[in-house]
Amino acid sequence: MSLLPWLRIRMRVWARTRVPARVLAGLLACLCALPFTVLGAAPETGLAAGTAQVEAAASSGLGPRQLAIVINDNDPDSVAIGKYYRERRDIPAANVIHVRLPREASLPLERFRALKEDIDSRLGPGIQAVLMVWTAPYKVGCNAITAAYTLGYDEALCRDTCAPARPSPYFNARGRRPYSEHGLRLSMLLPIASVDKARALIDRGVISGFRLLPASAWYLSTSEAARNARAVFFPRPGYLASKRLRIHRVRGDAIEGVDDVLVYQLGKAEVDKLGSLRFVPGALADHLTSHGGELLGSSQMSSLRWLEAGATASYGTVSEPCNHWQKFPNPGVLLRHYLDGDSAIEAYWKSVAWPAQGLFIGEPLATPYPKR
Protein backbone atom coordinates (compact mmCIF):
# COMPACT_ATOMS: atom_id res chain seq x y z
CA MET A 1 0.00 0.00 0.00
CA SER A 2 1.34 3.45 -0.85
CA LEU A 3 1.83 6.01 1.90
CA LEU A 4 -1.06 8.39 1.14
CA PRO A 5 -3.91 5.79 1.09
CA TRP A 6 -2.44 4.20 4.21
CA LEU A 7 -2.35 7.58 5.90
CA ARG A 8 -5.98 8.38 5.02
CA ILE A 9 -7.16 5.06 6.44
CA ARG A 10 -5.15 5.48 9.65
CA MET A 11 -6.44 9.04 10.15
CA ARG A 12 -10.04 7.80 9.99
CA VAL A 13 -9.23 5.06 12.52
CA TRP A 14 -7.47 7.48 14.87
CA ALA A 15 -10.39 9.93 14.64
CA ARG A 16 -12.89 7.20 15.60
CA THR A 17 -10.75 6.17 18.55
CA ARG A 18 -10.41 9.78 19.69
CA VAL A 19 -6.65 10.00 19.61
CA PRO A 20 -5.72 13.42 21.12
CA ALA A 21 -5.09 16.22 18.59
CA ARG A 22 -1.54 16.78 19.85
CA VAL A 23 -0.72 13.14 19.21
CA LEU A 24 -2.18 13.31 15.70
CA ALA A 25 -0.06 16.37 15.00
CA GLY A 26 3.02 14.53 16.15
CA LEU A 27 2.13 11.52 14.03
CA LEU A 28 1.81 13.67 10.93
CA ALA A 29 5.17 15.27 11.65
CA CYS A 30 6.90 11.95 12.10
CA LEU A 31 5.26 9.48 9.70
CA CYS A 32 7.90 10.14 7.11
CA ALA A 33 10.50 9.09 9.65
CA LEU A 34 9.36 5.47 10.03
CA PRO A 35 11.62 2.88 8.40
CA PHE A 36 11.13 2.87 4.64
CA THR A 37 10.88 -0.89 4.46
CA VAL A 38 8.18 -0.93 7.13
CA LEU A 39 6.03 1.67 5.35
CA GLY A 40 6.72 0.20 1.95
CA ALA A 41 8.16 3.42 0.53
CA ALA A 42 11.40 3.63 -1.42
CA PRO A 43 14.29 5.44 0.28
CA GLU A 44 15.74 8.55 -1.26
CA THR A 45 19.41 8.38 -2.10
CA GLY A 46 22.25 10.81 -2.58
CA LEU A 47 23.46 13.94 -0.81
CA ALA A 48 24.07 17.49 -1.93
CA ALA A 49 26.70 17.61 -4.63
CA GLY A 50 30.12 19.04 -3.98
CA THR A 51 33.52 17.78 -4.92
CA ALA A 52 33.92 14.04 -5.28
CA GLN A 53 35.99 13.96 -2.10
CA VAL A 54 33.33 15.80 -0.08
CA GLU A 55 30.60 13.52 -1.40
CA ALA A 56 32.57 10.41 -0.43
CA ALA A 57 33.24 11.74 3.06
CA ALA A 58 29.63 12.79 3.55
CA SER A 59 28.21 9.42 2.50
CA SER A 60 30.35 7.63 5.05
CA GLY A 61 28.83 9.52 7.97
CA LEU A 62 30.45 11.13 10.96
CA GLY A 63 34.01 9.92 11.54
CA PRO A 64 36.94 10.31 13.95
CA ARG A 65 38.34 13.36 12.19
CA GLN A 66 35.07 15.22 12.67
CA LEU A 67 34.87 14.43 16.40
CA ALA A 68 36.54 16.38 19.21
CA ILE A 69 37.01 14.83 22.64
CA VAL A 70 37.06 16.86 25.86
CA ILE A 71 38.98 15.46 28.85
CA ASN A 72 38.67 16.66 32.45
CA ASP A 73 42.19 16.78 33.87
CA ASN A 74 40.72 16.93 37.40
CA ASP A 75 39.41 13.39 36.86
CA PRO A 76 42.06 10.63 36.47
CA ASP A 77 39.49 8.27 34.95
CA SER A 78 38.61 10.89 32.34
CA VAL A 79 42.28 11.21 31.43
CA ALA A 80 42.74 7.43 31.16
CA ILE A 81 39.58 6.81 29.13
CA GLY A 82 40.15 9.85 26.94
CA LYS A 83 43.55 8.45 26.01
CA TYR A 84 42.09 5.00 25.36
CA TYR A 85 39.29 6.41 23.20
CA ARG A 86 41.68 8.51 21.16
CA GLU A 87 43.83 5.46 20.45
CA ARG A 88 40.95 3.11 19.64
CA ARG A 89 39.24 5.60 17.33
CA ASP A 90 42.41 7.18 15.94
CA ILE A 91 41.26 10.68 16.93
CA PRO A 92 43.74 13.36 15.69
CA ALA A 93 45.76 14.98 18.47
CA ALA A 94 44.47 18.39 17.38
CA ASN A 95 40.93 17.25 18.24
CA VAL A 96 41.71 16.64 21.93
CA ILE A 97 40.81 19.38 24.41
CA HIS A 98 41.83 19.39 28.08
CA VAL A 99 39.79 21.29 30.69
CA ARG A 100 39.52 21.38 34.48
CA LEU A 101 36.07 20.96 35.97
CA PRO A 102 34.57 20.15 39.37
CA ARG A 103 33.38 16.55 39.59
CA GLU A 104 29.83 17.43 40.63
CA ALA A 105 26.49 16.57 39.02
CA SER A 106 25.53 20.13 38.11
CA LEU A 107 27.78 22.76 36.56
CA PRO A 108 26.93 26.39 37.45
CA LEU A 109 25.64 28.34 34.47
CA GLU A 110 28.47 30.87 34.34
CA ARG A 111 31.06 28.09 34.60
CA PHE A 112 29.30 26.26 31.79
CA ARG A 113 29.30 29.31 29.56
CA ALA A 114 33.02 29.71 30.11
CA LEU A 115 33.53 26.01 29.32
CA LYS A 116 31.56 26.21 26.08
CA GLU A 117 33.42 29.32 24.98
CA ASP A 118 36.74 27.65 25.75
CA ILE A 119 35.84 24.48 23.80
CA ASP A 120 34.42 26.35 20.82
CA SER A 121 37.46 28.60 20.56
CA ARG A 122 39.66 25.55 19.99
CA LEU A 123 37.57 23.81 17.34
CA GLY A 124 38.15 24.05 13.62
CA PRO A 125 35.25 24.32 11.14
CA GLY A 126 35.50 20.64 10.27
CA ILE A 127 34.54 19.47 13.77
CA GLN A 128 30.94 18.30 13.67
CA ALA A 129 30.53 16.78 17.14
CA VAL A 130 32.01 16.81 20.64
CA LEU A 131 32.42 13.95 23.12
CA MET A 132 32.79 14.83 26.81
CA VAL A 133 34.66 12.05 28.60
CA TRP A 134 33.40 11.97 32.21
CA THR A 135 30.37 11.10 34.29
CA ALA A 136 29.92 14.41 36.10
CA PRO A 137 29.06 17.19 35.52
CA TYR A 138 26.09 16.06 33.42
CA LYS A 139 23.64 18.94 33.81
CA VAL A 140 23.41 22.74 33.92
CA GLY A 141 20.40 23.87 35.92
CA CYS A 142 17.43 21.97 34.46
CA ASN A 143 19.26 21.37 31.15
CA ALA A 144 21.39 18.37 30.28
CA ILE A 145 24.97 19.40 29.57
CA THR A 146 24.87 17.82 26.09
CA ALA A 147 21.76 19.77 25.07
CA ALA A 148 23.04 22.99 26.62
CA TYR A 149 26.27 22.67 24.67
CA THR A 150 24.67 21.87 21.31
CA LEU A 151 21.55 24.06 21.38
CA GLY A 152 22.42 26.66 23.99
CA TYR A 153 21.05 26.92 27.52
CA ASP A 154 17.23 27.03 27.65
CA GLU A 155 16.73 29.28 30.67
CA ALA A 156 12.99 29.80 30.20
CA LEU A 157 12.33 26.07 30.52
CA CYS A 158 13.65 26.04 34.09
CA ARG A 159 10.69 28.15 35.23
CA ASP A 160 8.41 25.26 34.28
CA THR A 161 10.19 22.08 33.27
CA CYS A 162 6.92 20.49 32.14
CA ALA A 163 6.43 23.18 29.50
CA PRO A 164 7.37 22.65 25.85
CA ALA A 165 11.09 23.07 25.29
CA ARG A 166 12.90 24.84 22.47
CA PRO A 167 12.51 22.77 19.27
CA SER A 168 15.63 21.22 17.81
CA PRO A 169 16.35 22.12 14.17
CA TYR A 170 18.13 18.78 13.91
CA PHE A 171 15.02 16.69 14.62
CA ASN A 172 14.60 14.15 11.80
CA ALA A 173 17.11 16.15 9.75
CA ARG A 174 18.88 14.95 6.63
CA GLY A 175 22.58 15.16 6.00
CA ARG A 176 25.81 13.92 7.55
CA ARG A 177 27.45 17.17 8.65
CA PRO A 178 25.45 18.72 11.52
CA TYR A 179 27.72 21.72 11.99
CA SER A 180 28.34 22.45 8.32
CA GLU A 181 24.71 21.95 7.32
CA HIS A 182 22.75 22.96 10.43
CA GLY A 183 25.13 25.07 12.50
CA LEU A 184 25.02 22.58 15.39
CA ARG A 185 27.86 20.64 16.94
CA LEU A 186 26.31 17.51 18.38
CA SER A 187 27.50 16.43 21.81
CA MET A 188 27.48 13.25 23.84
CA LEU A 189 28.78 12.21 27.24
CA LEU A 190 30.90 9.10 27.69
CA PRO A 191 30.30 8.25 31.37
CA ILE A 192 32.75 6.18 33.39
CA ALA A 193 31.17 3.78 35.87
CA SER A 194 34.61 2.16 36.00
CA VAL A 195 37.63 2.24 33.74
CA ASP A 196 37.06 -1.38 32.67
CA LYS A 197 33.39 -0.78 31.84
CA ALA A 198 34.20 2.37 29.91
CA ARG A 199 36.81 0.52 27.86
CA ALA A 200 34.32 -2.26 27.14
CA LEU A 201 31.78 0.34 26.02
CA ILE A 202 34.31 1.89 23.64
CA ASP A 203 35.24 -1.52 22.27
CA ARG A 204 31.57 -2.29 21.53
CA GLY A 205 31.28 0.92 19.57
CA VAL A 206 34.45 0.28 17.60
CA ILE A 207 33.52 -3.24 16.52
CA SER A 208 29.89 -2.40 15.76
CA GLY A 209 30.62 -1.51 12.13
CA PHE A 210 32.75 -4.49 11.17
CA ARG A 211 30.13 -7.17 10.54
CA LEU A 212 26.36 -7.08 10.22
CA LEU A 213 24.88 -9.34 12.88
CA PRO A 214 21.36 -10.78 13.08
CA ALA A 215 19.58 -8.66 15.67
CA SER A 216 16.24 -7.73 17.18
CA ALA A 217 14.52 -4.46 18.10
CA TRP A 218 12.07 -4.48 21.00
CA TYR A 219 9.32 -1.94 21.69
CA LEU A 220 7.27 -2.50 24.83
CA SER A 221 3.99 -0.96 25.95
CA THR A 222 4.16 -1.41 29.71
CA SER A 223 1.76 -1.37 32.65
CA GLU A 224 2.90 2.19 33.47
CA ALA A 225 0.37 3.89 31.19
CA ALA A 226 1.67 7.46 31.53
CA ARG A 227 5.09 6.32 30.30
CA ASN A 228 3.69 4.86 27.07
CA ALA A 229 3.40 8.30 25.44
CA ARG A 230 5.58 7.35 22.47
CA ALA A 231 4.05 3.92 21.83
CA VAL A 232 2.12 5.37 18.87
CA PHE A 233 5.50 5.79 17.14
CA PHE A 234 6.70 2.22 17.59
CA PRO A 235 7.65 0.70 14.21
CA ARG A 236 5.45 -2.07 12.89
CA PRO A 237 6.62 -5.59 13.73
CA GLY A 238 8.25 -7.60 10.99
CA TYR A 239 11.53 -8.72 9.52
CA LEU A 240 13.86 -6.43 7.55
CA ALA A 241 15.86 -8.93 5.54
CA SER A 242 18.39 -6.44 4.16
CA LYS A 243 19.29 -5.41 7.72
CA ARG A 244 18.91 -8.88 9.27
CA LEU A 245 16.69 -7.20 11.88
CA ARG A 246 13.47 -8.51 13.40
CA ILE A 247 11.18 -5.89 14.98
CA HIS A 248 9.02 -6.87 17.97
CA ARG A 249 6.19 -4.74 19.33
CA VAL A 250 4.67 -6.27 22.47
CA ARG A 251 2.85 -5.57 25.71
CA GLY A 252 4.86 -6.30 28.84
CA ASP A 253 7.10 -4.79 31.47
CA ALA A 254 10.37 -6.43 30.38
CA ILE A 255 11.95 -8.92 28.02
CA GLU A 256 14.06 -11.79 29.31
CA GLY A 257 16.72 -14.10 27.91
CA VAL A 258 17.08 -12.37 24.53
CA ASP A 259 20.61 -12.60 23.14
CA ASP A 260 20.60 -10.32 20.07
CA VAL A 261 19.20 -6.96 21.21
CA LEU A 262 19.99 -3.97 18.98
CA VAL A 263 17.19 -1.64 20.14
CA TYR A 264 15.19 -1.73 23.37
CA GLN A 265 12.71 1.05 24.14
CA LEU A 266 9.90 1.20 26.66
CA GLY A 267 8.33 3.39 29.33
CA LYS A 268 9.26 2.28 32.84
CA ALA A 269 10.74 3.84 35.99
CA GLU A 270 12.78 0.68 36.63
CA VAL A 271 13.58 -1.95 34.00
CA ASP A 272 13.91 -5.51 35.26
CA LYS A 273 15.84 -8.50 33.94
CA LEU A 274 18.59 -6.52 32.21
CA GLY A 275 21.11 -9.07 33.43
CA SER A 276 19.44 -11.77 31.33
CA LEU A 277 19.96 -9.90 28.05
CA ARG A 278 22.81 -9.76 25.56
CA PHE A 279 23.14 -6.61 23.48
CA VAL A 280 24.86 -6.65 20.10
CA PRO A 281 27.66 -4.09 19.52
CA GLY A 282 26.14 -0.71 18.75
CA ALA A 283 22.89 -1.37 20.65
CA LEU A 284 20.65 1.57 21.61
CA ALA A 285 18.39 1.38 24.65
CA ASP A 286 16.41 3.87 26.74
CA HIS A 287 13.37 4.12 28.96
CA LEU A 288 10.82 6.93 29.17
CA THR A 289 10.87 8.11 32.76
CA SER A 290 11.41 11.45 34.46
CA HIS A 291 14.94 11.17 35.84
CA GLY A 292 16.80 8.61 33.75
CA GLY A 293 19.49 11.19 33.03
CA GLU A 294 20.39 11.52 36.71
CA LEU A 295 23.49 9.40 36.34
CA LEU A 296 24.54 9.55 39.98
CA GLY A 297 21.24 8.29 41.32
CA SER A 298 17.60 9.11 41.90
CA SER A 299 14.46 7.18 42.79
CA GLN A 300 14.35 5.92 39.19
CA MET A 301 16.74 3.85 37.10
CA SER A 302 19.68 5.77 35.70
CA SER A 303 20.30 5.47 31.95
CA LEU A 304 23.84 4.49 32.92
CA ARG A 305 22.41 1.06 33.78
CA TRP A 306 21.77 0.46 30.07
CA LEU A 307 25.44 0.93 29.27
CA GLU A 308 26.46 -1.32 32.14
CA ALA A 309 24.09 -3.99 30.80
CA GLY A 310 25.76 -3.91 27.39
CA ALA A 311 24.10 -1.18 25.33
CA THR A 312 26.38 1.21 23.46
CA ALA A 313 24.34 4.42 23.73
CA SER A 314 21.35 5.69 25.69
CA TYR A 315 19.37 8.76 26.70
CA GLY A 316 17.64 10.14 29.78
CA THR A 317 16.25 13.41 31.12
CA VAL A 318 17.87 15.29 34.03
CA SER A 319 14.82 17.22 35.26
CA GLU A 320 11.05 16.57 35.37
CA PRO A 321 9.94 16.68 31.71
CA CYS A 322 6.40 15.32 32.15
CA ASN A 323 5.55 12.76 29.50
CA HIS A 324 5.82 14.86 26.35
CA TRP A 325 6.90 12.39 23.68
CA GLN A 326 8.89 15.20 22.06
CA LYS A 327 11.33 15.16 25.00
CA PHE A 328 12.30 11.54 24.40
CA PRO A 329 13.73 9.59 21.46
CA ASN A 330 11.07 8.98 18.83
CA PRO A 331 11.33 5.24 18.09
CA GLY A 332 10.53 5.46 14.37
CA VAL A 333 12.90 8.34 13.74
CA LEU A 334 15.70 6.71 15.71
CA LEU A 335 15.43 3.37 13.93
CA ARG A 336 15.13 4.89 10.47
CA HIS A 337 18.28 6.98 10.75
CA TYR A 338 20.30 4.24 12.45
CA LEU A 339 19.41 1.73 9.74
CA ASP A 340 20.18 4.34 7.11
CA GLY A 341 23.81 4.51 8.22
CA ASP A 342 23.90 7.28 10.81
CA SER A 343 26.17 6.93 13.83
CA ALA A 344 24.70 6.59 17.31
CA ILE A 345 25.16 10.28 18.10
CA GLU A 346 23.50 11.36 14.85
CA ALA A 347 20.56 8.96 15.10
CA TYR A 348 19.86 9.78 18.75
CA TRP A 349 20.05 13.54 18.21
CA LYS A 350 17.80 13.34 15.17
CA SER A 351 15.20 11.42 17.19
CA VAL A 352 14.47 14.02 19.90
CA ALA A 353 12.30 17.02 19.02
CA TRP A 354 12.74 18.92 22.32
CA PRO A 355 16.07 17.74 23.78
CA ALA A 356 16.89 20.50 26.31
CA GLN A 357 16.48 18.20 29.32
CA GLY A 358 17.91 15.14 27.60
CA LEU A 359 21.35 13.67 28.21
CA PHE A 360 22.89 11.71 25.32
CA ILE A 361 25.38 9.14 26.58
CA GLY A 362 27.57 6.40 25.13
CA GLU A 363 30.02 5.83 22.29
CA PRO A 364 29.08 8.33 19.58
CA LEU A 365 30.66 6.74 16.49
CA ALA A 366 28.99 3.33 16.78
CA THR A 367 27.59 2.56 13.31
CA PRO A 368 26.26 -0.97 12.82
CA TYR A 369 24.87 -0.12 9.36
CA PRO A 370 27.60 2.02 7.77
CA LYS A 371 27.33 3.24 4.20
CA ARG A 372 29.73 1.20 2.13
Coordinates of N, CA, C and O in Angstrom, one line a residue, residues 212-289:
L212 N 27.8 -7.2 10.0 CA 26.4 -7.1 10.2 C 25.9 -8.4 10.9 O 26.0 -9.5 10.3
L213 N 25.3 -8.2 12.1 CA 24.9 -9.3 12.9 C 23.4 -9.4 12.9 O 22.7 -8.4 12.8
P214 N 22.8 -10.7 12.9 CA 21.4 -10.8 13.1 C 21.0 -10.1 14.4 O 21.7 -10.3 15.4
A215 N 19.9 -9.4 14.5 CA 19.6 -8.7 15.7 C 18.1 -8.5 15.8 O 17.3 -8.7 14.8
S216 N 17.7 -8.0 16.9 CA 16.2 -7.7 17.2 C 16.1 -6.4 17.8 O 16.9 -5.8 18.5
A217 N 14.9 -5.8 17.5 CA 14.5 -4.5 18.1 C 13.2 -4.7 18.9 O 12.3 -5.2 18.3
W218 N 13.2 -4.2 20.1 CA 12.1 -4.5 21.0 C 11.4 -3.2 21.4 O 12.1 -2.3 21.9
Y219 N 10.1 -3.1 21.3 CA 9.3 -1.9 21.7 C 8.2 -2.4 22.6 O 7.3 -3.2 22.1
L220 N 8.2 -2.0 23.8 CA 7.3 -2.5 24.8 C 6.3 -1.4 25.3 O 6.7 -0.3 25.7
S221 N 5.0 -1.8 25.3 CA 4.0 -1.0 26.0 C 3.8 -1.6 27.3 O 3.4 -2.7 27.4
T222 N 4.1 -0.8 28.4 CA 4.2 -1.4 29.7 C 2.9 -1.1 30.5 O 2.0 -0.4 30.1
S223 N 2.9 -1.6 31.7 CA 1.8 -1.4 32.6 C 1.8 0.0 33.2 O 0.8 0.5 33.8
E224 N 2.8 0.8 33.0 CA 2.9 2.2 33.5 C 2.4 3.1 32.4 O 3.2 3.6 31.6
A225 N 1.0 3.3 32.3 CA 0.4 3.9 31.2 C 0.9 5.3 30.8 O 1.1 5.6 29.6
A226 N 1.2 6.1 31.8 CA 1.7 7.5 31.5 C 3.0 7.5 30.8 O 3.4 8.5 30.1
R227 N 3.8 6.4 30.9 CA 5.1 6.3 30.3 C 5.0 5.7 28.9 O 6.1 5.4 28.3
N228 N 3.8 5.4 28.4 CA 3.7 4.9 27.1 C 3.4 5.9 26.0 O 2.9 5.6 25.0
A229 N 3.8 7.2 26.3 CA 3.4 8.3 25.4 C 3.9 8.1 24.0 O 3.3 8.7 23.1
R230 N 5.0 7.5 23.8 CA 5.6 7.4 22.5 C 5.3 6.0 21.8 O 5.8 5.7 20.7
A231 N 4.4 5.2 22.4 CA 4.0 3.9 21.8 C 3.4 4.0 20.5 O 3.5 3.1 19.6
V232 N 2.7 5.2 20.2 CA 2.1 5.4 18.9 C 3.2 5.5 17.8 O 2.8 5.3 16.6
F233 N 4.4 5.7 18.1 CA 5.5 5.8 17.1 C 6.3 4.5 17.0 O 7.3 4.5 16.3
F234 N 5.9 3.5 17.7 CA 6.7 2.2 17.6 C 6.6 1.7 16.2 O 5.5 1.7 15.6
P235 N 7.7 1.3 15.6 CA 7.7 0.7 14.2 C 6.8 -0.6 14.2 O 6.7 -1.3 15.2
R236 N 6.3 -0.9 13.0 CA 5.4 -2.1 12.9 C 6.3 -3.3 13.0 O 7.5 -3.3 12.6
P237 N 5.8 -4.4 13.6 CA 6.6 -5.6 13.7 C 6.8 -6.2 12.4 O 6.0 -6.1 11.4
G238 N 7.9 -6.9 12.3 CA 8.2 -7.6 11.0 C 9.7 -7.9 10.9 O 10.5 -7.6 11.8
Y239 N 10.1 -8.4 9.7 CA 11.5 -8.7 9.5 C 12.1 -7.9 8.4 O 11.5 -7.9 7.3
L240 N 13.2 -7.2 8.6 CA 13.9 -6.4 7.5 C 15.0 -7.2 7.1 O 16.1 -7.2 7.7
A241 N 14.9 -8.0 6.0 CA 15.9 -8.9 5.5 C 17.2 -8.3 5.2 O 18.3 -8.8 5.5
S242 N 17.1 -7.1 4.6 CA 18.4 -6.4 4.2 C 19.2 -6.0 5.4 O 20.5 -5.8 5.2
K243 N 18.6 -5.8 6.5 CA 19.3 -5.4 7.7 C 19.5 -6.6 8.7 O 20.1 -6.4 9.8
R244 N 18.9 -7.7 8.4 CA 18.9 -8.9 9.3 C 18.4 -8.5 10.7 O 18.9 -8.9 11.7
L245 N 17.3 -7.7 10.6 CA 16.7 -7.2 11.9 C 15.2 -7.6 12.0 O 14.4 -7.3 11.1
R246 N 14.9 -8.2 13.1 CA 13.5 -8.5 13.4 C 12.9 -7.5 14.4 O 13.6 -7.3 15.5
I247 N 11.8 -6.9 14.1 CA 11.2 -5.9 15.0 C 10.0 -6.5 15.8 O 9.1 -7.2 15.2
H248 N 10.1 -6.3 17.1 CA 9.0 -6.9 18.0 C 8.3 -5.7 18.6 O 8.9 -4.8 19.2
R249 N 7.0 -5.8 18.6 CA 6.2 -4.7 19.3 C 5.2 -5.5 20.2 O 4.3 -6.2 19.7
V250 N 5.4 -5.4 21.5 CA 4.7 -6.3 22.5 C 4.2 -5.5 23.7 O 4.6 -4.4 23.9
R251 N 3.3 -6.1 24.4 CA 2.9 -5.6 25.7 C 3.6 -6.4 26.8 O 3.6 -7.6 26.8
G252 N 4.1 -5.6 27.8 CA 4.9 -6.3 28.8 C 5.8 -5.3 29.5 O 6.0 -4.2 29.0
D253 N 6.3 -5.7 30.7 CA 7.1 -4.8 31.5 C 8.6 -5.0 31.3 O 9.4 -4.3 31.8
A254 N 9.0 -6.1 30.6 CA 10.4 -6.4 30.4 C 10.5 -7.6 29.4 O 9.5 -8.4 29.2
I255 N 11.6 -7.7 28.8 CA 11.9 -8.9 28.0 C 13.0 -9.7 28.8 O 13.7 -9.1 29.6
E256 N 13.1 -11.0 28.5 CA 14.1 -11.8 29.3 C 14.7 -12.8 28.4 O 14.1 -13.4 27.5
G257 N 16.0 -13.0 28.6 CA 16.7 -14.1 27.9 C 16.9 -13.9 26.4 O 17.2 -14.8 25.7
V258 N 16.9 -12.7 25.9 CA 17.1 -12.4 24.5 C 18.6 -12.1 24.3 O 19.2 -11.4 25.1
D259 N 19.2 -12.7 23.3 CA 20.6 -12.6 23.1 C 21.1 -11.8 21.9 O 22.3 -11.9 21.5
D260 N 20.2 -11.0 21.3 CA 20.6 -10.3 20.1 C 20.0 -8.9 20.0 O 19.6 -8.5 19.0
V261 N 19.9 -8.2 21.1 CA 19.2 -7.0 21.2 C 20.0 -5.8 20.6 O 21.1 -5.5 21.0
L262 N 19.4 -5.2 19.6 CA 20.0 -4.0 19.0 C 19.3 -2.7 19.5 O 19.9 -1.7 19.7
V263 N 18.0 -2.8 19.6 CA 17.2 -1.6 20.1 C 16.2 -2.2 21.2 O 15.6 -3.2 21.0
Y264 N 16.1 -1.4 22.3 CA 15.2 -1.7 23.4 C 14.6 -0.4 23.9 O 15.4 0.4 24.5
Q265 N 13.3 -0.2 23.7 CA 12.7 1.1 24.1 C 11.4 0.7 24.8 O 10.6 0.0 24.3
L266 N 11.1 1.4 25.9 CA 9.9 1.2 26.7 C 9.7 2.4 27.6 O 10.6 3.2 27.7
G267 N 8.6 2.4 28.3 CA 8.3 3.4 29.3 C 8.3 2.7 30.7 O 7.3 1.9 30.9
K268 N 9.2 3.0 31.6 CA 9.3 2.3 32.8 C 10.2 3.0 33.8 O 11.3 3.5 33.3
A269 N 9.8 3.2 35.0 CA 10.7 3.8 36.0 C 11.9 3.0 36.3 O 13.1 3.4 36.5
E270 N 11.7 1.7 36.4 CA 12.8 0.7 36.6 C 12.6 -0.5 35.6 O 11.5 -1.0 35.5
V271 N 13.7 -0.9 35.0 CA 13.6 -1.9 34.0 C 14.2 -3.2 34.6 O 15.4 -3.2 35.0
D272 N 13.4 -4.3 34.7 CA 13.9 -5.5 35.3 C 14.6 -6.4 34.2 O 14.4 -6.2 33.0
K273 N 15.3 -7.4 34.7 CA 15.8 -8.5 33.9 C 16.9 -8.1 32.9 O 17.2 -8.8 32.0
L274 N 17.5 -6.9 33.1 CA 18.6 -6.5 32.2 C 19.8 -7.5 32.2 O 20.4 -7.7 31.2
G275 N 20.0 -8.1 33.3 CA 21.1 -9.1 33.4 C 20.9 -10.3 32.6 O 21.9 -11.1 32.3
S276 N 19.7 -10.6 32.1 CA 19.4 -11.8 31.3 C 19.6 -11.5 29.8 O 19.5 -12.4 29.0
L277 N 19.9 -10.3 29.5 CA 20.0 -9.9 28.1 C 21.4 -9.8 27.5 O 22.3 -9.6 28.3
R278 N 21.5 -10.0 26.2 CA 22.8 -9.8 25.6 C 22.6 -8.8 24.4 O 21.7 -9.0 23.6
F279 N 23.3 -7.6 24.5 CA 23.1 -6.6 23.5 C 24.2 -6.8 22.4 O 25.4 -7.1 22.7
V280 N 23.9 -6.6 21.2 CA 24.9 -6.7 20.1 C 25.6 -5.3 20.1 O 25.2 -4.3 20.6
P281 N 26.9 -5.3 19.6 CA 27.7 -4.1 19.5 C 26.9 -3.0 18.8 O 26.3 -3.2 17.7
G282 N 26.9 -1.8 19.3 CA 26.1 -0.7 18.8 C 24.7 -0.6 19.2 O 23.9 0.3 18.7
A283 N 24.3 -1.4 20.2 CA 22.9 -1.4 20.6 C 22.5 0.0 21.3 O 23.3 0.6 22.0
L284 N 21.3 0.4 21.0 CA 20.7 1.6 21.6 C 19.5 1.1 22.5 O 18.7 0.3 22.2
A285 N 19.4 1.8 23.7 CA 18.4 1.4 24.7 C 18.1 2.6 25.6 O 19.0 3.2 26.0
D286 N 16.8 2.8 25.8 CA 16.4 3.9 26.7 C 15.0 3.6 27.3 O 14.2 2.9 26.7
H287 N 14.7 4.3 28.4 CA 13.4 4.1 29.0 C 12.8 5.5 29.2 O 13.5 6.4 29.7
L288 N 11.5 5.7 28.9 CA 10.8 6.9 29.2 C 10.4 7.0 30.6 O 9.6 6.3 31.1
T289 N 11.1 7.8 31.3 CA 10.9 8.1 32.8 C 11.5 9.5 33.1 O 12.2 10.0 32.3

